[in-house]
Amino acid sequence: MSLSVVIFDQTCREIGGVLGLSSVWSTGAALFRTNGRFDAVHGVASWHQAFAWLAALPEPLAEVQFWGHGTWGAARVGTERFDASSLEPGHVHHPDLSRLKQRFIPGGLFWFRTCQTLGRAEGKAFAQRLSRFLDVRVAGHTGVIAWAHSGLHCVGPDAPPAWEDEEGVRPDGRPRWSQLHHPRTIPFWRQRLPGWAEGS
């Protein structure tokens, strides 16, 4: 047996009376777990907590989704970044990631359900380096995601990123908001990677 799991950032709490996204992520992930899509869901306040939880699960990992905030070339828990520098020896994340890469089944998937993480040159480089480091497929989005998740791409250890650096970037340099009519878009409720996203 192998597991499909969700990790979400639990630090995005209510600010000034406005509901934080942690509640949305927690509720959504729990609902998808109830219908059998995921085997486990876990909220974290740091990347160390995330990696330690994944490494301690009793079965190998088929798929990990991270629900949280992101930016070009990075995903965040609170203000803590997970990016290409995390893969360097000596980085605080490196020992955790070295343990984690033993836990995935062949063909495993790490999917960032975050804004912009695979956007621009930074996102492409992060996706490819992480894919090679963990020996898994890495998926994510190039634009700002909400109810629509645009710019969905996936790379494998031997497949270089094939999308343009400018995808998900407006002419003024700001990130582009997702829309259902944009290319490579799925709605938030789609929780399986579509076939057209593979190797893209």
JSON list of C-alpha atoms in Angstrom, two decimals:
[
{"chain": "A", "resi": 1, "resn": "MET", "atom": "CA", "xyz": [0.00, 0.00, 0.00]},
{"chain": "A", "resi": 2, "resn": "SER", "atom": "CA", "xyz": [1.14, 3.56, -0.69]},
{"chain": "A", "resi": 3, "resn": "LEU", "atom": "CA", "xyz": [-0.31, 6.82, 0.58]},
{"chain": "A", "resi": 4, "resn": "SER", "atom": "CA", "xyz": [-1.70, 10.01, -0.96]},
{"chain": "A", "resi": 5, "resn": "VAL", "atom": "CA", "xyz": [-1.55, 12.84, 1.56]},
{"chain": "A", "resi": 6, "resn": "VAL", "atom": "CA", "xyz": [-2.05, 16.58, 1.98]},
{"chain": "A", "resi": 7, "resn": "ILE", "atom": "CA", "xyz": [0.05, 18.96, 4.04]},
{"chain": "A", "resi": 8, "resn": "PHE", "atom": "CA", "xyz": [-1.31, 22.45, 4.58]},
{"chain": "A", "resi": 9, "resn": "ASP", "atom": "CA", "xyz": [0.08, 25.62, 6.13]},
{"chain": "A", "resi": 10, "resn": "GLN", "atom": "CA", "xyz": [-1.74, 26.13, 9.43]},
{"chain": "A", "resi": 11, "resn": "THR", "atom": "CA", "xyz": [-0.14, 29.53, 10.13]},
{"chain": "A", "resi": 12, "resn": "CYS", "atom": "CA", "xyz": [-2.42, 31.58, 7.84]},
{"chain": "A", "resi": 13, "resn": "ARG", "atom": "CA", "xyz": [-4.93, 32.51, 10.55]},
{"chain": "A", "resi": 14, "resn": "GLU", "atom": "CA", "xyz": [-7.57, 35.21, 10.92]},
{"chain": "A", "resi": 15, "resn": "ILE", "atom": "CA", "xyz": [-6.18, 38.71, 10.55]},
{"chain": "A", "resi": 16, "resn": "GLY", "atom": "CA", "xyz": [-8.27, 41.77, 11.32]},
{"chain": "A", "resi": 17, "resn": "GLY", "atom": "CA", "xyz": [-11.49, 39.79, 11.28]},
{"chain": "A", "resi": 18, "resn": "VAL", "atom": "CA", "xyz": [-10.75, 38.26, 7.87]},
{"chain": "A", "resi": 19, "resn": "LEU", "atom": "CA", "xyz": [-10.77, 34.48, 7.73]},
{"chain": "A", "resi": 20, "resn": "GLY", "atom": "CA", "xyz": [-7.29, 33.08, 7.11]},
{"chain": "A", "resi": 21, "resn": "LEU", "atom": "CA", "xyz": [-6.73, 30.53, 4.38]},
{"chain": "A", "resi": 22, "resn": "SER", "atom": "CA", "xyz": [-5.60, 27.85, 6.86]},
{"chain": "A", "resi": 23, "resn": "SER", "atom": "CA", "xyz": [-9.26, 27.25, 7.73]},
{"chain": "A", "resi": 24, "resn": "VAL", "atom": "CA", "xyz": [-10.14, 26.90, 4.05]},
{"chain": "A", "resi": 25, "resn": "TRP", "atom": "CA", "xyz": [-7.25, 24.51, 3.38]},
{"chain": "A", "resi": 26, "resn": "SER", "atom": "CA", "xyz": [-8.01, 22.45, 6.49]},
{"chain": "A", "resi": 27, "resn": "THR", "atom": "CA", "xyz": [-11.71, 22.11, 5.68]},
{"chain": "A", "resi": 28, "resn": "GLY", "atom": "CA", "xyz": [-11.14, 21.34, 2.01]},
{"chain": "A", "resi": 29, "resn": "ALA", "atom": "CA", "xyz": [-8.50, 18.72, 2.67]},
{"chain": "A", "resi": 30, "resn": "ALA", "atom": "CA", "xyz": [-10.66, 17.07, 5.32]},
{"chain": "A", "resi": 31, "resn": "LEU", "atom": "CA", "xyz": [-13.58, 16.87, 2.89]},
{"chain": "A", "resi": 32, "resn": "PHE", "atom": "CA", "xyz": [-11.43, 15.26, 0.20]},
{"chain": "A", "resi": 33, "resn": "ARG", "atom": "CA", "xyz": [-10.11, 12.81, 2.77]},
{"chain": "A", "resi": 34, "resn": "THR", "atom": "CA", "xyz": [-13.67, 11.92, 3.78]},
{"chain": "A", "resi": 35, "resn": "ASN", "atom": "CA", "xyz": [-14.53, 11.01, 0.19]},
{"chain": "A", "resi": 36, "resn": "GLY", "atom": "CA", "xyz": [-11.47, 8.77, -0.03]},
{"chain": "A", "resi": 37, "resn": "ARG", "atom": "CA", "xyz": [-9.20, 10.93, -2.18]},
{"chain": "A", "resi": 38, "resn": "PHE", "atom": "CA", "xyz": [-6.49, 11.24, 0.48]},
{"chain": "A", "resi": 39, "resn": "ASP", "atom": "CA", "xyz": [-5.25, 8.86, 3.16]},
{"chain": "A", "resi": 40, "resn": "ALA", "atom": "CA", "xyz": [-4.07, 11.53, 5.60]},
{"chain": "A", "resi": 41, "resn": "VAL", "atom": "CA", "xyz": [-4.13, 15.31, 6.09]},
{"chain": "A", "resi": 42, "resn": "HIS", "atom": "CA", "xyz": [-1.79, 17.29, 8.34]},
{"chain": "A", "resi": 43, "resn": "GLY", "atom": "CA", "xyz": [-1.40, 20.97, 9.22]},
{"chain": "A", "resi": 44, "resn": "VAL", "atom": "CA", "xyz": [2.11, 22.28, 9.85]},
{"chain": "A", "resi": 45, "resn": "ALA", "atom": "CA", "xyz": [3.73, 25.42, 11.21]},
{"chain": "A", "resi": 46, "resn": "SER", "atom": "CA", "xyz": [7.18, 24.78, 9.68]},
{"chain": "A", "resi": 47, "resn": "TRP", "atom": "CA", "xyz": [8.77, 22.83, 6.89]},
{"chain": "A", "resi": 48, "resn": "HIS", "atom": "CA", "xyz": [10.63, 20.71, 9.44]},
{"chain": "A", "resi": 49, "resn": "GLN", "atom": "CA", "xyz": [7.25, 19.60, 10.82]},
{"chain": "A", "resi": 50, "resn": "ALA", "atom": "CA", "xyz": [6.08, 18.80, 7.29]},
{"chain": "A", "resi": 51, "resn": "PHE", "atom": "CA", "xyz": [9.11, 16.74, 6.32]},
{"chain": "A", "resi": 52, "resn": "ALA", "atom": "CA", "xyz": [9.26, 14.94, 9.69]},
{"chain": "A", "resi": 53, "resn": "TRP", "atom": "CA", "xyz": [5.57, 13.96, 9.47]},
{"chain": "A", "resi": 54, "resn": "LEU", "atom": "CA", "xyz": [6.01, 12.65, 5.93]},
{"chain": "A", "resi": 55, "resn": "ALA", "atom": "CA", "xyz": [9.09, 10.65, 6.89]},
{"chain": "A", "resi": 56, "resn": "ALA", "atom": "CA", "xyz": [7.27, 9.07, 9.86]},
{"chain": "A", "resi": 57, "resn": "LEU", "atom": "CA", "xyz": [4.22, 7.81, 7.94]},
{"chain": "A", "resi": 58, "resn": "PRO", "atom": "CA", "xyz": [3.87, 4.01, 8.13]},
{"chain": "A", "resi": 59, "resn": "GLU", "atom": "CA", "xyz": [3.57, 3.39, 4.37]},
{"chain": "A", "resi": 60, "resn": "PRO", "atom": "CA", "xyz": [5.47, 4.65, 1.30]},
{"chain": "A", "resi": 61, "resn": "LEU", "atom": "CA", "xyz": [4.30, 7.82, -0.40]},
{"chain": "A", "resi": 62, "resn": "ALA", "atom": "CA", "xyz": [2.57, 7.86, -3.78]},
{"chain": "A", "resi": 63, "resn": "GLU", "atom": "CA", "xyz": [1.57, 11.52, -3.72]},
{"chain": "A", "resi": 64, "resn": "VAL", "atom": "CA", "xyz": [2.13, 14.58, -1.55]},
{"chain": "A", "resi": 65, "resn": "GLN", "atom": "CA", "xyz": [0.14, 17.76, -2.09]},
{"chain": "A", "resi": 66, "resn": "PHE", "atom": "CA", "xyz": [1.12, 20.95, -0.30]},
{"chain": "A", "resi": 67, "resn": "TRP", "atom": "CA", "xyz": [-1.60, 23.58, 0.13]},
{"chain": "A", "resi": 68, "resn": "GLY", "atom": "CA", "xyz": [-0.25, 26.98, 1.08]},
{"chain": "A", "resi": 69, "resn": "HIS", "atom": "CA", "xyz": [1.28, 30.16, -0.24]},
{"chain": "A", "resi": 70, "resn": "GLY", "atom": "CA", "xyz": [4.00, 30.40, -2.83]},
{"chain": "A", "resi": 71, "resn": "THR", "atom": "CA", "xyz": [6.01, 32.69, -5.01]},
{"chain": "A", "resi": 72, "resn": "TRP", "atom": "CA", "xyz": [8.22, 32.19, -8.05]},
{"chain": "A", "resi": 73, "resn": "GLY", "atom": "CA", "xyz": [10.54, 29.29, -7.27]},
{"chain": "A", "resi": 74, "resn": "ALA", "atom": "CA", "xyz": [9.35, 28.72, -3.70]},
{"chain": "A", "resi": 75, "resn": "ALA", "atom": "CA", "xyz": [6.57, 27.45, -1.45]},
{"chain": "A", "resi": 76, "resn": "ARG", "atom": "CA", "xyz": [6.10, 28.86, 2.04]},
{"chain": "A", "resi": 77, "resn": "VAL", "atom": "CA", "xyz": [4.96, 27.78, 5.46]},
{"chain": "A", "resi": 78, "resn": "GLY", "atom": "CA", "xyz": [4.36, 31.13, 7.09]},
{"chain": "A", "resi": 79, "resn": "THR", "atom": "CA", "xyz": [7.41, 33.12, 5.99]},
{"chain": "A", "resi": 80, "resn": "GLU", "atom": "CA", "xyz": [9.69, 30.06, 5.77]},
{"chain": "A", "resi": 81, "resn": "ARG", "atom": "CA", "xyz": [10.69, 29.22, 2.20]},
{"chain": "A", "resi": 82, "resn": "PHE", "atom": "CA", "xyz": [11.19, 25.83, 0.58]},
{"chain": "A", "resi": 83, "resn": "ASP", "atom": "CA", "xyz": [13.18, 26.51, -2.57]},
{"chain": "A", "resi": 84, "resn": "ALA", "atom": "CA", "xyz": [16.20, 25.32, -4.52]},
{"chain": "A", "resi": 85, "resn": "SER", "atom": "CA", "xyz": [18.58, 26.38, -1.73]},
{"chain": "A", "resi": 86, "resn": "SER", "atom": "CA", "xyz": [16.83, 23.81, 0.53]},
{"chain": "A", "resi": 87, "resn": "LEU", "atom": "CA", "xyz": [18.49, 21.06, -1.53]},
{"chain": "A", "resi": 88, "resn": "GLU", "atom": "CA", "xyz": [22.02, 22.25, -0.82]},
{"chain": "A", "resi": 89, "resn": "PRO", "atom": "CA", "xyz": [24.16, 20.38, 1.74]},
{"chain": "A", "resi": 90, "resn": "GLY", "atom": "CA", "xyz": [24.36, 22.50, 4.87]},
{"chain": "A", "resi": 91, "resn": "HIS", "atom": "CA", "xyz": [20.87, 23.94, 4.47]},
{"chain": "A", "resi": 92, "resn": "VAL", "atom": "CA", "xyz": [18.59, 23.32, 7.47]},
{"chain": "A", "resi": 93, "resn": "HIS", "atom": "CA", "xyz": [16.12, 21.45, 5.22]},
{"chain": "A", "resi": 94, "resn": "HIS", "atom": "CA", "xyz": [18.70, 19.17, 3.60]},
{"chain": "A", "resi": 95, "resn": "PRO", "atom": "CA", "xyz": [18.78, 16.37, 6.22]},
{"chain": "A", "resi": 96, "resn": "ASP", "atom": "CA", "xyz": [14.97, 16.16, 6.29]},
{"chain": "A", "resi": 97, "resn": "LEU", "atom": "CA", "xyz": [14.77, 16.05, 2.51]},
{"chain": "A", "resi": 98, "resn": "SER", "atom": "CA", "xyz": [17.49, 13.39, 2.33]},
{"chain": "A", "resi": 99, "resn": "ARG", "atom": "CA", "xyz": [15.35, 11.17, 4.57]},
{"chain": "A", "resi": 100, "resn": "LEU", "atom": "CA", "xyz": [12.18, 12.00, 2.67]},
{"chain": "A", "resi": 101, "resn": "LYS", "atom": "CA", "xyz": [13.54, 10.89, -0.69]},
{"chain": "A", "resi": 102, "resn": "GLN", "atom": "CA", "xyz": [13.66, 7.30, 0.58]},
{"chain": "A", "resi": 103, "resn": "ARG", "atom": "CA", "xyz": [9.89, 7.31, 1.20]},
{"chain": "A", "resi": 104, "resn": "PHE", "atom": "CA", "xyz": [8.40, 7.73, -2.30]},
{"chain": "A", "resi": 105, "resn": "ILE", "atom": "CA", "xyz": [7.36, 4.88, -4.53]},
{"chain": "A", "resi": 106, "resn": "PRO", "atom": "CA", "xyz": [8.68, 4.89, -8.13]},
{"chain": "A", "resi": 107, "resn": "GLY", "atom": "CA", "xyz": [6.73, 7.46, -10.09]},
{"chain": "A", "resi": 108, "resn": "GLY", "atom": "CA", "xyz": [5.69, 9.34, -6.95]},
{"chain": "A", "resi": 109, "resn": "LEU", "atom": "CA", "xyz": [4.32, 12.89, -7.14]},
{"chain": "A", "resi": 110, "resn": "PHE", "atom": "CA", "xyz": [4.94, 16.08, -5.16]},
{"chain": "A", "resi": 111, "resn": "TRP", "atom": "CA", "xyz": [2.29, 18.65, -6.15]},
{"chain": "A", "resi": 112, "resn": "PHE", "atom": "CA", "xyz": [2.45, 22.28, -5.02]},
{"chain": "A", "resi": 113, "resn": "ARG", "atom": "CA", "xyz": [-1.12, 23.65, -4.88]},
{"chain": "A", "resi": 114, "resn": "THR", "atom": "CA", "xyz": [0.35, 27.11, -4.36]},
{"chain": "A", "resi": 115, "resn": "CYS", "atom": "CA", "xyz": [0.55, 30.38, -6.25]},
{"chain": "A", "resi": 116, "resn": "GLN", "atom": "CA", "xyz": [3.39, 30.81, -8.77]},
{"chain": "A", "resi": 117, "resn": "THR", "atom": "CA", "xyz": [5.78, 28.15, -7.44]},
{"chain": "A", "resi": 118, "resn": "LEU", "atom": "CA", "xyz": [6.63, 26.81, -10.91]},
{"chain": "A", "resi": 119, "resn": "GLY", "atom": "CA", "xyz": [6.61, 30.25, -12.56]},
{"chain": "A", "resi": 120, "resn": "ARG", "atom": "CA", "xyz": [9.49, 32.09, -14.24]},
{"chain": "A", "resi": 121, "resn": "ALA", "atom": "CA", "xyz": [13.03, 30.70, -14.51]},
{"chain": "A", "resi": 122, "resn": "GLU", "atom": "CA", "xyz": [13.23, 30.31, -10.72]},
{"chain": "A", "resi": 123, "resn": "GLY", "atom": "CA", "xyz": [10.20, 28.01, -10.65]},
{"chain": "A", "resi": 124, "resn": "LYS", "atom": "CA", "xyz": [11.40, 25.89, -13.54]},
{"chain": "A", "resi": 125, "resn": "ALA", "atom": "CA", "xyz": [14.80, 25.43, -11.91]},
{"chain": "A", "resi": 126, "resn": "PHE", "atom": "CA", "xyz": [13.27, 24.54, -8.54]},
{"chain": "A", "resi": 127, "resn": "ALA", "atom": "CA", "xyz": [10.91, 21.98, -10.08]},
{"chain": "A", "resi": 128, "resn": "GLN", "atom": "CA", "xyz": [13.65, 20.22, -11.99]},
{"chain": "A", "resi": 129, "resn": "ARG", "atom": "CA", "xyz": [16.14, 20.21, -9.11]},
{"chain": "A", "resi": 130, "resn": "LEU", "atom": "CA", "xyz": [13.55, 18.92, -6.63]},
{"chain": "A", "resi": 131, "resn": "SER", "atom": "CA", "xyz": [12.40, 16.25, -9.07]},
{"chain": "A", "resi": 132, "resn": "ARG", "atom": "CA", "xyz": [15.92, 14.98, -9.48]},
{"chain": "A", "resi": 133, "resn": "PHE", "atom": "CA", "xyz": [16.71, 15.22, -5.77]},
{"chain": "A", "resi": 134, "resn": "LEU", "atom": "CA", "xyz": [13.63, 13.24, -4.64]},
{"chain": "A", "resi": 135, "resn": "ASP", "atom": "CA", "xyz": [13.41, 11.12, -7.84]},
{"chain": "A", "resi": 136, "resn": "VAL", "atom": "CA", "xyz": [9.71, 12.00, -8.20]},
{"chain": "A", "resi": 137, "resn": "ARG", "atom": "CA", "xyz": [7.47, 14.00, -10.50]},
{"chain": "A", "resi": 138, "resn": "VAL", "atom": "CA", "xyz": [6.99, 17.59, -9.36]},
{"chain": "A", "resi": 139, "resn": "ALA", "atom": "CA", "xyz": [3.81, 19.48, -10.30]},
{"chain": "A", "resi": 140, "resn": "GLY", "atom": "CA", "xyz": [2.71, 23.02, -9.64]},
{"chain": "A", "resi": 141, "resn": "HIS", "atom": "CA", "xyz": [1.32, 26.23, -11.07]},
{"chain": "A", "resi": 142, "resn": "THR", "atom": "CA", "xyz": [2.76, 29.32, -12.72]},
{"chain": "A", "resi": 143, "resn": "GLY", "atom": "CA", "xyz": [-0.02, 31.79, -11.84]},
{"chain": "A", "resi": 144, "resn": "VAL", "atom": "CA", "xyz": [-1.92, 33.04, -8.80]},
{"chain": "A", "resi": 145, "resn": "ILE", "atom": "CA", "xyz": [-4.44, 30.34, -7.87]},
{"chain": "A", "resi": 146, "resn": "ALA", "atom": "CA", "xyz": [-7.80, 30.60, -6.14]},
{"chain": "A", "resi": 147, "resn": "TRP", "atom": "CA", "xyz": [-10.92, 28.76, -7.39]},
{"chain": "A", "resi": 148, "resn": "ALA", "atom": "CA", "xyz": [-9.14, 28.31, -10.75]},
{"chain": "A", "resi": 149, "resn": "HIS", "atom": "CA", "xyz": [-5.64, 26.85, -10.84]},
{"chain": "A", "resi": 150, "resn": "SER", "atom": "CA", "xyz": [-3.88, 27.90, -14.06]},
{"chain": "A", "resi": 151, "resn": "GLY", "atom": "CA", "xyz": [-0.47, 27.13, -15.48]},
{"chain": "A", "resi": 152, "resn": "LEU", "atom": "CA", "xyz": [-0.38, 23.51, -14.31]},
{"chain": "A", "resi": 153, "resn": "HIS", "atom": "CA", "xyz": [2.81, 21.69, -15.27]},
{"chain": "A", "resi": 154, "resn": "CYS", "atom": "CA", "xyz": [4.67, 18.57, -14.20]},
{"chain": "A", "resi": 155, "resn": "VAL", "atom": "CA", "xyz": [8.29, 17.52, -14.63]},
{"chain": "A", "resi": 156, "resn": "GLY", "atom": "CA", "xyz": [10.07, 14.27, -13.97]},
{"chain": "A", "resi": 157, "resn": "PRO", "atom": "CA", "xyz": [13.71, 13.61, -13.10]},
{"chain": "A", "resi": 158, "resn": "ASP", "atom": "CA", "xyz": [14.65, 13.19, -16.76]},
{"chain": "A", "resi": 159, "resn": "ALA", "atom": "CA", "xyz": [12.21, 15.67, -18.31]},
{"chain": "A", "resi": 160, "resn": "PRO", "atom": "CA", "xyz": [13.32, 19.31, -18.54]},
{"chain": "A", "resi": 161, "resn": "PRO", "atom": "CA", "xyz": [10.64, 21.98, -18.02]},
{"chain": "A", "resi": 162, "resn": "ALA", "atom": "CA", "xyz": [9.00, 22.81, -21.35]},
{"chain": "A", "resi": 163, "resn": "TRP", "atom": "CA", "xyz": [7.00, 25.93, -20.55]},
{"chain": "A", "resi": 164, "resn": "GLU", "atom": "CA", "xyz": [7.97, 29.55, -21.11]},
{"chain": "A", "resi": 165, "resn": "ASP", "atom": "CA", "xyz": [9.50, 31.69, -18.36]},
{"chain": "A", "resi": 166, "resn": "GLU", "atom": "CA", "xyz": [6.86, 34.37, -19.01]},
{"chain": "A", "resi": 167, "resn": "GLU", "atom": "CA", "xyz": [3.87, 32.08, -18.45]},
{"chain": "A", "resi": 168, "resn": "GLY", "atom": "CA", "xyz": [1.83, 33.37, -15.53]},
{"chain": "A", "resi": 169, "resn": "VAL", "atom": "CA", "xyz": [3.51, 36.79, -15.67]},
{"chain": "A", "resi": 170, "resn": "ARG", "atom": "CA", "xyz": [1.67, 39.96, -16.75]},
{"chain": "A", "resi": 171, "resn": "PRO", "atom": "CA", "xyz": [3.30, 42.46, -19.12]},
{"chain": "A", "resi": 172, "resn": "ASP", "atom": "CA", "xyz": [3.96, 44.74, -16.12]},
{"chain": "A", "resi": 173, "resn": "GLY", "atom": "CA", "xyz": [5.90, 41.93, -14.40]},
{"chain": "A", "resi": 174, "resn": "ARG", "atom": "CA", "xyz": [3.26, 41.11, -11.80]},
{"chain": "A", "resi": 175, "resn": "PRO", "atom": "CA", "xyz": [1.85, 37.58, -11.45]},
{"chain": "A", "resi": 176, "resn": "ARG", "atom": "CA", "xyz": [-1.23, 36.74, -13.49]},
{"chain": "A", "resi": 177, "resn": "TRP", "atom": "CA", "xyz": [-4.43, 35.60, -11.76]},
{"chain": "A", "resi": 178, "resn": "SER", "atom": "CA", "xyz": [-5.82, 32.24, -12.83]},
{"chain": "A", "resi": 179, "resn": "GLN", "atom": "CA", "xyz": [-9.00, 32.05, -14.90]},
{"chain": "A", "resi": 180, "resn": "LEU", "atom": "CA", "xyz": [-10.84, 28.95, -16.09]},
{"chain": "A", "resi": 181, "resn": "HIS", "atom": "CA", "xyz": [-10.41, 30.02, -19.72]},
{"chain": "A", "resi": 182, "resn": "HIS", "atom": "CA", "xyz": [-6.63, 30.27, -19.38]},
{"chain": "A", "resi": 183, "resn": "PRO", "atom": "CA", "xyz": [-4.51, 27.43, -20.79]},
{"chain": "A", "resi": 184, "resn": "ARG", "atom": "CA", "xyz": [-3.56, 24.52, -18.55]},
{"chain": "A", "resi": 185, "resn": "THR", "atom": "CA", "xyz": [-6.22, 25.28, -15.94]},
{"chain": "A", "resi": 186, "resn": "ILE", "atom": "CA", "xyz": [-8.11, 23.02, -13.56]},
{"chain": "A", "resi": 187, "resn": "PRO", "atom": "CA", "xyz": [-10.74, 23.98, -10.97]},
{"chain": "A", "resi": 188, "resn": "PHE", "atom": "CA", "xyz": [-9.70, 23.74, -7.33]},
{"chain": "A", "resi": 189, "resn": "TRP", "atom": "CA", "xyz": [-11.93, 20.71, -6.76]},
{"chain": "A", "resi": 190, "resn": "ARG", "atom": "CA", "xyz": [-10.02, 18.59, -9.27]},
{"chain": "A", "resi": 191, "resn": "GLN", "atom": "CA", "xyz": [-7.66, 16.60, -7.11]},
{"chain": "A", "resi": 192, "resn": "ARG", "atom": "CA", "xyz": [-5.98, 14.30, -9.59]},
{"chain": "A", "resi": 193, "resn": "LEU", "atom": "CA", "xyz": [-3.29, 15.35, -12.00]},
{"chain": "A", "resi": 194, "resn": "PRO", "atom": "CA", "xyz": [-4.77, 15.35, -15.53]},
{"chain": "A", "resi": 195, "resn": "GLY", "atom": "CA", "xyz": [-2.96, 13.33, -18.17]},
{"chain": "A", "resi": 196, "resn": "TRP", "atom": "CA", "xyz": [-2.20, 16.43, -20.25]},
{"chain": "A", "resi": 197, "resn": "ALA", "atom": "CA", "xyz": [-0.09, 17.84, -17.40]},
{"chain": "A", "resi": 198, "resn": "GLU", "atom": "CA", "xyz": [2.42, 14.99, -17.39]},
{"chain": "A", "resi": 199, "resn": "GLY", "atom": "CA", "xyz": [5.85, 15.75, -18.78]},
{"chain": "A", "resi": 200, "resn": "SER", "atom": "CA", "xyz": [5.03, 19.38, -19.51]}
]
